[in-house]
Tab-separated table of C-alpha atoms and ligand atoms in Angstrom:
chain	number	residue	atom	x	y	z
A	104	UNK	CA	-15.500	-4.621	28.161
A	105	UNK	CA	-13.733	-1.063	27.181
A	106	UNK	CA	-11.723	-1.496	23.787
A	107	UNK	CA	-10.806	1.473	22.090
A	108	UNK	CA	-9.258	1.831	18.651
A	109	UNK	CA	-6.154	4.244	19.247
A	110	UNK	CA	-4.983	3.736	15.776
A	111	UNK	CA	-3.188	5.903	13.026
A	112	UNK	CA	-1.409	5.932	9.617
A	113	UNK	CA	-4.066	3.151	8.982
A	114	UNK	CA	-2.988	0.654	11.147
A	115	UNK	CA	-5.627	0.011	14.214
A	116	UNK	CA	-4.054	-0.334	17.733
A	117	UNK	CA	-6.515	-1.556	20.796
A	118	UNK	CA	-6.517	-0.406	24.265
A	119	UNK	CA	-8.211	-2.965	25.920
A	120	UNK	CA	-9.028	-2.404	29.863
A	121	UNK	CA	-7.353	-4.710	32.071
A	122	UNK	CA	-6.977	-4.701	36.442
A	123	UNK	CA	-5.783	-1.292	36.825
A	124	UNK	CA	-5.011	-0.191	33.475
A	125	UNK	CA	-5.173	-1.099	30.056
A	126	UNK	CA	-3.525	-3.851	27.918
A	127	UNK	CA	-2.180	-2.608	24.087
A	128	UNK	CA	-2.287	-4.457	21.482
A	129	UNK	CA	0.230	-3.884	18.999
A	130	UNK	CA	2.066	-0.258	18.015
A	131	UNK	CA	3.261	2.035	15.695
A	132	UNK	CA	6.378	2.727	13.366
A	133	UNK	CA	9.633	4.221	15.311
A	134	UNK	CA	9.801	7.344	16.299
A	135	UNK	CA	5.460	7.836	15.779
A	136	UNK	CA	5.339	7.910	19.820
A	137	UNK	CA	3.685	11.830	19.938
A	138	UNK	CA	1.619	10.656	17.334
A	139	UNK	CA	0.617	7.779	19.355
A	140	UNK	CA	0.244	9.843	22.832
A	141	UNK	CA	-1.936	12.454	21.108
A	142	UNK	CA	-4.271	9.670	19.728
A	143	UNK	CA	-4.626	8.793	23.216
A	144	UNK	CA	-5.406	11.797	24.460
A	145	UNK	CA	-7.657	12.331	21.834
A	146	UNK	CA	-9.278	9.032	23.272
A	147	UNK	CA	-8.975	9.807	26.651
A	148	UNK	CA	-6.309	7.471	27.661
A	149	UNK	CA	-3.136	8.328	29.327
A	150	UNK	CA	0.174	6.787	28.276
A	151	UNK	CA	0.708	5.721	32.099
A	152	UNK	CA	-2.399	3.792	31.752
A	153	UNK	CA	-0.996	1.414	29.541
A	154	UNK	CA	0.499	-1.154	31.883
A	155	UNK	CA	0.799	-3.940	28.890
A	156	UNK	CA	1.684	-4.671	25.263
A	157	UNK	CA	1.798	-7.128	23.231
A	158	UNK	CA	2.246	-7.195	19.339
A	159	UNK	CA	-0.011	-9.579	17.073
A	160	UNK	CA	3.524	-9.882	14.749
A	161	UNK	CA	6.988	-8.527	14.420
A	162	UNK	CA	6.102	-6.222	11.859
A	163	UNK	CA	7.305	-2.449	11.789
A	164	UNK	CA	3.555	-1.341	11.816
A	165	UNK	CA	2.600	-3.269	14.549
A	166	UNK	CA	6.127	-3.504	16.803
A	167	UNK	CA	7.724	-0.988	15.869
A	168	UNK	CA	7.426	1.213	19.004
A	169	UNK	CA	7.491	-1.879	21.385
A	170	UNK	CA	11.334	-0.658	23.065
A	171	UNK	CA	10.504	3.093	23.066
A	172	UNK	CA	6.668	1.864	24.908
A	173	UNK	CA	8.823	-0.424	27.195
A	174	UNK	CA	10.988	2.345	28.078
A	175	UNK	CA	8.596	4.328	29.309
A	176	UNK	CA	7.564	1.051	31.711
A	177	UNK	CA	4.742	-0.596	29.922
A	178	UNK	CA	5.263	-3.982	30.358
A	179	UNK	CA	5.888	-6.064	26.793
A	180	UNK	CA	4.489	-9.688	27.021
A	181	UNK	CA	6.160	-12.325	24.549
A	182	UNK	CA	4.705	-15.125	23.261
A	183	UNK	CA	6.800	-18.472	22.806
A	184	UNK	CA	6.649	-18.619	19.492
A	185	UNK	CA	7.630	-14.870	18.587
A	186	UNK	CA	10.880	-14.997	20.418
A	187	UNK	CA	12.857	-15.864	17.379
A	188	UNK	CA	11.254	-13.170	15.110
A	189	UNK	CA	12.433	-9.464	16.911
A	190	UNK	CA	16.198	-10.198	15.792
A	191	UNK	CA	13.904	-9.851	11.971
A	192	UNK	CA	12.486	-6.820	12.749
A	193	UNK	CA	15.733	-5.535	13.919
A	194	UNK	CA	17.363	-6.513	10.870
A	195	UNK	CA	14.623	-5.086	8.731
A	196	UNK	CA	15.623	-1.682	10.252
A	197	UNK	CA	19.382	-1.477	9.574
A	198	UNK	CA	19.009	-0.534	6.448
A	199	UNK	CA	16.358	1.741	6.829
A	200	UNK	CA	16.222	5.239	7.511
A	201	UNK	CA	14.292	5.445	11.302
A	202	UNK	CA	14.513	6.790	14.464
A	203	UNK	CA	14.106	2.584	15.688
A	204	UNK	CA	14.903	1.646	19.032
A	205	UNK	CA	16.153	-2.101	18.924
A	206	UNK	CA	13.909	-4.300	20.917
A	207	UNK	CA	15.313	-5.572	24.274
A	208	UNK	CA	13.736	-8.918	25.023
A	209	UNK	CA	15.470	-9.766	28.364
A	210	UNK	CA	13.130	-7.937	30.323
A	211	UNK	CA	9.995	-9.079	28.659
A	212	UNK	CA	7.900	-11.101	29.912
A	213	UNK	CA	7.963	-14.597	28.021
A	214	UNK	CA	4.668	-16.268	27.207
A	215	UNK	CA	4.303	-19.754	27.028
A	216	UNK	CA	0.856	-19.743	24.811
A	217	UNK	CA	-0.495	-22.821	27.031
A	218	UNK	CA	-0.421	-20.569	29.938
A	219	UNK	CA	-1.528	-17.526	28.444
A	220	UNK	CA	-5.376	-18.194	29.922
A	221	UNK	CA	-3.756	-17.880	33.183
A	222	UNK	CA	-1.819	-14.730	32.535
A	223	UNK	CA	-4.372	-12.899	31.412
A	224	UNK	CA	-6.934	-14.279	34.155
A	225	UNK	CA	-4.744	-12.398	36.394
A	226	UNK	CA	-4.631	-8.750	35.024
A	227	UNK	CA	-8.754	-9.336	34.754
A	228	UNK	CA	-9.155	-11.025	31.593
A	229	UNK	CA	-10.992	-14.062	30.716
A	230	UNK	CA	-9.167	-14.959	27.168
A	231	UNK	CA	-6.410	-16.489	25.692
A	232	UNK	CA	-3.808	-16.234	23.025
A	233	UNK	CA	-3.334	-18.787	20.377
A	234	UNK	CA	-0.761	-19.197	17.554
A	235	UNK	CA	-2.524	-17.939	14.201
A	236	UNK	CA	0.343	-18.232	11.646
A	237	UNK	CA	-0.507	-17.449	7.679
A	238	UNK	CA	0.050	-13.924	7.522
A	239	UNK	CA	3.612	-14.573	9.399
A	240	UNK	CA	5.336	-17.429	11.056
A	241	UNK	CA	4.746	-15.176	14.514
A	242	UNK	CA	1.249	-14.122	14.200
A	243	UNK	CA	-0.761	-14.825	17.100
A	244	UNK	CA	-4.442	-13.850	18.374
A	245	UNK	CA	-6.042	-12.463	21.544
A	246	UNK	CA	-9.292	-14.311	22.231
A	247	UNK	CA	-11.517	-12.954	24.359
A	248	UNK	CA	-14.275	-15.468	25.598
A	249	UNK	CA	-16.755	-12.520	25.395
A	250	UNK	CA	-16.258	-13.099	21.328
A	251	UNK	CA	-14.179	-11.165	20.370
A	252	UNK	CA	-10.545	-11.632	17.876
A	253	UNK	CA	-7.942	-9.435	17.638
A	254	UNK	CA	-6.633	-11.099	14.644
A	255	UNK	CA	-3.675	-8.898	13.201
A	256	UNK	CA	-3.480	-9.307	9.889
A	257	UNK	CA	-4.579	-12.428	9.003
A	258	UNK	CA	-6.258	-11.884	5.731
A	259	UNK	CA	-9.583	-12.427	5.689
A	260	UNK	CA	-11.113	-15.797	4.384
A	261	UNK	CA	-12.934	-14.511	1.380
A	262	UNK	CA	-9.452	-12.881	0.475
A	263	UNK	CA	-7.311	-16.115	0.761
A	264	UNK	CA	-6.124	-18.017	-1.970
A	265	UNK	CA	-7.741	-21.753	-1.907
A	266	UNK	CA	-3.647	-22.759	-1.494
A	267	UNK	CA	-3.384	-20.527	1.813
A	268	UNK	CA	-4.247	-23.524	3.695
A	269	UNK	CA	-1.911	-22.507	6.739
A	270	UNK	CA	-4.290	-19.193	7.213
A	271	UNK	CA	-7.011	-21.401	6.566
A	272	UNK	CA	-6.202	-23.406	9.490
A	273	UNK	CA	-5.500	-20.460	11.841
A	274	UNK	CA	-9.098	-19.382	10.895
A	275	UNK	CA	-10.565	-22.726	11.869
A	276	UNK	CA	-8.494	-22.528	15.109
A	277	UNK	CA	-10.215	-19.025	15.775
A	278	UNK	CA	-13.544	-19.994	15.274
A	279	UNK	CA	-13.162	-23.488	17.516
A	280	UNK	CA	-14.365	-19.994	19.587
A	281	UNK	CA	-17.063	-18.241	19.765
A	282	UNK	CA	-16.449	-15.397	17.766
A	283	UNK	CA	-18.780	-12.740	17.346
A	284	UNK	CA	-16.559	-9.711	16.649
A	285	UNK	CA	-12.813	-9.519	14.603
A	286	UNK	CA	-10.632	-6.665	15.666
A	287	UNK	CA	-8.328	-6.562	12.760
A	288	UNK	CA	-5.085	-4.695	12.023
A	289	UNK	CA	-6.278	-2.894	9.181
A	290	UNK	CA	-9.383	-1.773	8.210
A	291	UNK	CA	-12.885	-2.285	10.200
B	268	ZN	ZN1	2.146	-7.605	8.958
């Protein structure tokens, strides 16, 4: 399994290979795209190669680029339980000062999570996503039945307050797995 890191501005994005291409997961702030084409160049990867995204959370950091990606043709997957959370991001942005090109979802490709073993079986990869809330009502993870989590940013355990009980609970949900690797959204 080929995962590479094509982060920046400390935020880690993963280009995992798929059938054919590769699948991202998550993206940069508006208006970062060079940034993010020369990281993957620096890694080898072409933009075209990217035939998938999907965002851990509707966070500017992480889904930020997700229209400007889609126009380009990279296909955005959407989980059920995000669909009410772009209009947020969207609405984080009006007040802000950036370049941010307002997420169209009609074109997406909606996610029920049940059936997300069976999505990804078919672009070549043996997984699943599962709802992970704590860090935000729409955080999910990728699971990877090689071991592997691509968490977002679900704090840490040793980080969370005893009280956190709902990111407890996604961590329990993770580990029903068997996890040998986290691929966080920050950090290593
Ligand atoms: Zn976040």
């Amino acid at each position: 399994m080929n995962i590479v890191n094509v982060g920046y501005q400390s935020t880690n994005y993963y280009a995992i290979d798929i059938k054919g291409g590769k699948l991202l997961v998550d993206c940069g702030w508006p208006g970062t795209l060079p940034q993010f084409s020369a990281e993957l160049k620096r890694k080898g990867i072409g933009i075209q190669d990217i035939k998938y995204l999907f965002v851990t959370h509707f966070h500017p950091d992480h889904a930020g680029l997700t229209q400007e990606l889609k126009n380009l043709g990279i296909k955005h997957l959407l989980p059920d339980v995000q669909v009410d959370f772009v209009s947020q991001l969207t609405e984080f942005f009006k007040t802000k000062n950036f370049p941010y090109v307002q997420i169209q979802t009609d074109d997406s490709i909606r996610l029920q999570l049940s059936e997300s073993r069976k999505f990804l079986a078919g672009i070549g990869l043996a997984g699943e996503i599962i709802h992970t809330p704590g860090h935000s009502d729409d955080s999910v993870t990728l699971i990877l039945d090689e071991g592997f989590a691509f968490t977002g940013d679900l704090h840490p355990v040793f980080v969370l307050p005893e009280e956190d009980t709902v990111s407890r609970q996604s961590w329990d949900k993770i580990y029903q797995h068997k996890i040998v690797r986290i691929f966080p959204a920050h950090g290593k």
